[in-house]
PDB file of C-alpha atoms and ligand atoms in Angstrom:
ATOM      1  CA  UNK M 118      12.557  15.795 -11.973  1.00 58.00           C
ATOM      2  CA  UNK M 119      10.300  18.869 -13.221  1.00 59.00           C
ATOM      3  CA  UNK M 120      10.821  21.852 -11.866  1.00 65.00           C
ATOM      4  CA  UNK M 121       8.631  24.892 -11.668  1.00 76.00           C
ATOM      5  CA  UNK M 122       9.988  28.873 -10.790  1.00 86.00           C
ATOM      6  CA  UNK M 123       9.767  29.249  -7.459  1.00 87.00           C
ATOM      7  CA  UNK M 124       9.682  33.125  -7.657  1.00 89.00           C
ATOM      8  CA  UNK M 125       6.114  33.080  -9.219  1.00 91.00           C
ATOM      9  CA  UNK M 126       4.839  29.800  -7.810  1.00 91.00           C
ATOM     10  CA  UNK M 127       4.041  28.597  -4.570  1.00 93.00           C
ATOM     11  CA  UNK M 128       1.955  25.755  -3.911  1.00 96.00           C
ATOM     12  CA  UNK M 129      -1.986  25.148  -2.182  1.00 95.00           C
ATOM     13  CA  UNK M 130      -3.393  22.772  -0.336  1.00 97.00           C
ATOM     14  CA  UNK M 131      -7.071  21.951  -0.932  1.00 96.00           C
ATOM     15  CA  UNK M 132      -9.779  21.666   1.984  1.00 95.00           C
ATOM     16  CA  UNK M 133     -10.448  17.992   0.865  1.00 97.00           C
ATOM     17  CA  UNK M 134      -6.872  16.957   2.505  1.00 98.00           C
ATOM     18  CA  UNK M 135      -7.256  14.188   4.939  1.00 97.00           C
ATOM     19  CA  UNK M 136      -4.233  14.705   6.849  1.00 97.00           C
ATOM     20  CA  UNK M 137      -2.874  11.286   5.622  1.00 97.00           C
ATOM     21  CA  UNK M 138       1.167  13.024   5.797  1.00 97.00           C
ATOM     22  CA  UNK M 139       2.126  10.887   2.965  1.00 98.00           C
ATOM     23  CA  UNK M 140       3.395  14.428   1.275  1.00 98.00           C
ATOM     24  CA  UNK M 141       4.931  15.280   4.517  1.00 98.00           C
ATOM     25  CA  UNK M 142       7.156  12.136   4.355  1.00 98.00           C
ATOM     26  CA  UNK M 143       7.842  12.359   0.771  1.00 98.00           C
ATOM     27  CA  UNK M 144       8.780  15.722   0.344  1.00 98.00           C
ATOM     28  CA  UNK M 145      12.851  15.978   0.133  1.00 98.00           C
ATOM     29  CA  UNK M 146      13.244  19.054   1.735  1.00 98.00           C
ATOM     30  CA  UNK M 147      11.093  18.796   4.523  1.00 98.00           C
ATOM     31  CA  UNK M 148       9.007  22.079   3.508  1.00 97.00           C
ATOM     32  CA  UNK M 149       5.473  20.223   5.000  1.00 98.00           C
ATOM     33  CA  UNK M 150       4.808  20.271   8.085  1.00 97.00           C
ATOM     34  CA  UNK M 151       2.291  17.944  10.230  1.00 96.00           C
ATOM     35  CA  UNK M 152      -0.654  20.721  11.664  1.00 95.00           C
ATOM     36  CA  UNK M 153      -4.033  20.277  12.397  1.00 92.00           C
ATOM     37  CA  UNK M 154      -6.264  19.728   8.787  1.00 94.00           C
ATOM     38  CA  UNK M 155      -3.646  19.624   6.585  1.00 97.00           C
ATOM     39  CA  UNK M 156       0.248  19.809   6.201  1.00 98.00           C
ATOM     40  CA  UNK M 157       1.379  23.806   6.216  1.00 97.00           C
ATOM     41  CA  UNK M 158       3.891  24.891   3.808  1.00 96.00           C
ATOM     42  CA  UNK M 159       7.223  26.565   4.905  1.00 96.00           C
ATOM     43  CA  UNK M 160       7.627  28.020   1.576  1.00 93.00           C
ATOM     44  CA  UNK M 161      11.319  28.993   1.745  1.00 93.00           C
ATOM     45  CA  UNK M 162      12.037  25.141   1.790  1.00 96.00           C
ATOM     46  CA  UNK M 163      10.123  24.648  -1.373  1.00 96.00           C
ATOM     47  CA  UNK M 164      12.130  23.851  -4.888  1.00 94.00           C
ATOM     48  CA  UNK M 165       8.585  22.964  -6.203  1.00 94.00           C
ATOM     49  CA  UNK M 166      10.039  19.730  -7.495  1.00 95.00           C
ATOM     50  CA  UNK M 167       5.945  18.753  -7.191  1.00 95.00           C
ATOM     51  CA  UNK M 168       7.045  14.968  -5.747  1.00 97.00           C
ATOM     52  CA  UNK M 169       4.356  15.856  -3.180  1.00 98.00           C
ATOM     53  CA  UNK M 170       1.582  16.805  -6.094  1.00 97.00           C
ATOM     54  CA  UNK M 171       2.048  13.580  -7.369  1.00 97.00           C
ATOM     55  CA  UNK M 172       2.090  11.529  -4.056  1.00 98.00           C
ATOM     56  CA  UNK M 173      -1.050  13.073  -2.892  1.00 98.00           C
ATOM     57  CA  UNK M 174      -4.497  10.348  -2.787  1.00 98.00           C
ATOM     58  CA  UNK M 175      -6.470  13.061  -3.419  1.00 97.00           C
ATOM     59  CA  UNK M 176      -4.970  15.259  -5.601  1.00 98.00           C
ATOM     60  CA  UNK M 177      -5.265  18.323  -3.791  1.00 98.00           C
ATOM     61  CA  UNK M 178      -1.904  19.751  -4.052  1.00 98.00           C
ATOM     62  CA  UNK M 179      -1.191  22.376  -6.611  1.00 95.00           C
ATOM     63  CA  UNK M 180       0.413  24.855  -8.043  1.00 92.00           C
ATOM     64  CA  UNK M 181      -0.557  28.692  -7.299  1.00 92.00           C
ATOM     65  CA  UNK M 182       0.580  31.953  -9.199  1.00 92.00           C
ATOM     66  CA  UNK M 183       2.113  33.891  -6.475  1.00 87.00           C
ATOM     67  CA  UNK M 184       0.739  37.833  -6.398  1.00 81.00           C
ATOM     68  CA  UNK M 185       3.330  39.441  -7.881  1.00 73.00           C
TER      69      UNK M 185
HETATM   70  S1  SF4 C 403      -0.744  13.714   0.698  1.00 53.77           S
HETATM   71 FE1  SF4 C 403      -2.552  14.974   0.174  1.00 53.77          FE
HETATM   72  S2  SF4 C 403      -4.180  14.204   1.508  1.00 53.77           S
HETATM   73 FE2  SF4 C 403      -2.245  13.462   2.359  1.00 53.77          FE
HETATM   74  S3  SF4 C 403      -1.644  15.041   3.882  1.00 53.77           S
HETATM   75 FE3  SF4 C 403      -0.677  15.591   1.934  1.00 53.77          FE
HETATM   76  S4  SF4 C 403      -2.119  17.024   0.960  1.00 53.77           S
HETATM   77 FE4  SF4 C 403      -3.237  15.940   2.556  1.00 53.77          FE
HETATM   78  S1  SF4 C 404       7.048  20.674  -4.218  1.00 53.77           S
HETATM   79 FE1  SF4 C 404       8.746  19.345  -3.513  1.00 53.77          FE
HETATM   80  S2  SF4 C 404       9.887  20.645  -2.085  1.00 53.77           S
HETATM   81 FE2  SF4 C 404       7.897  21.634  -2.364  1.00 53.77          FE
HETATM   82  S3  SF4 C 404       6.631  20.866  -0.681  1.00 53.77           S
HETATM   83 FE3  SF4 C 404       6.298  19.517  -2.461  1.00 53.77          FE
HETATM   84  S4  SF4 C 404       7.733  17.805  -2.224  1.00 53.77           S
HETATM   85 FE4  SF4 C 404       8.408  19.488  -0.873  1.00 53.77          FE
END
């Protein structure tokens, strides 16, 4: 499993989502949500293991650089 820092990543979700929830059922910590447009993130859920990122049809989950 890769893993990624979750102190200076989070993770975005692109406007081209079509609401399909297969991230939301794949994701092993339930940190998606079902909401209107596209899945929202509870990021204290997160471990960024990035199973979602690779589930996703359409590509449009990725990695961010938090602010820091
Ligand atoms: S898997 Fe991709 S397209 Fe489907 S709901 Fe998640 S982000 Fe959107
Ligand atoms: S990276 Fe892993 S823990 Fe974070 S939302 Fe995606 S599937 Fe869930």
């Amino acid at each position: 499993m890769i893993t990624v820092d979750t102190t200076t990543t989070t993770l975005a979700i692109g406007s081209e989502c079509t609401a399909c929830g297969a991230c939301v059922l794949t994701c092993p910590t339930h940190a998606l949500l079902p909401a209107p447009g596209r899945p929202s993130l509870v990021e204290s859920r997160c471990i960024l293991c990035l199973e979602c990122v690779e589930i996703c049809p359409r590509g449009v989950i990725s990695e961010l650089a938090r602010e820091l």
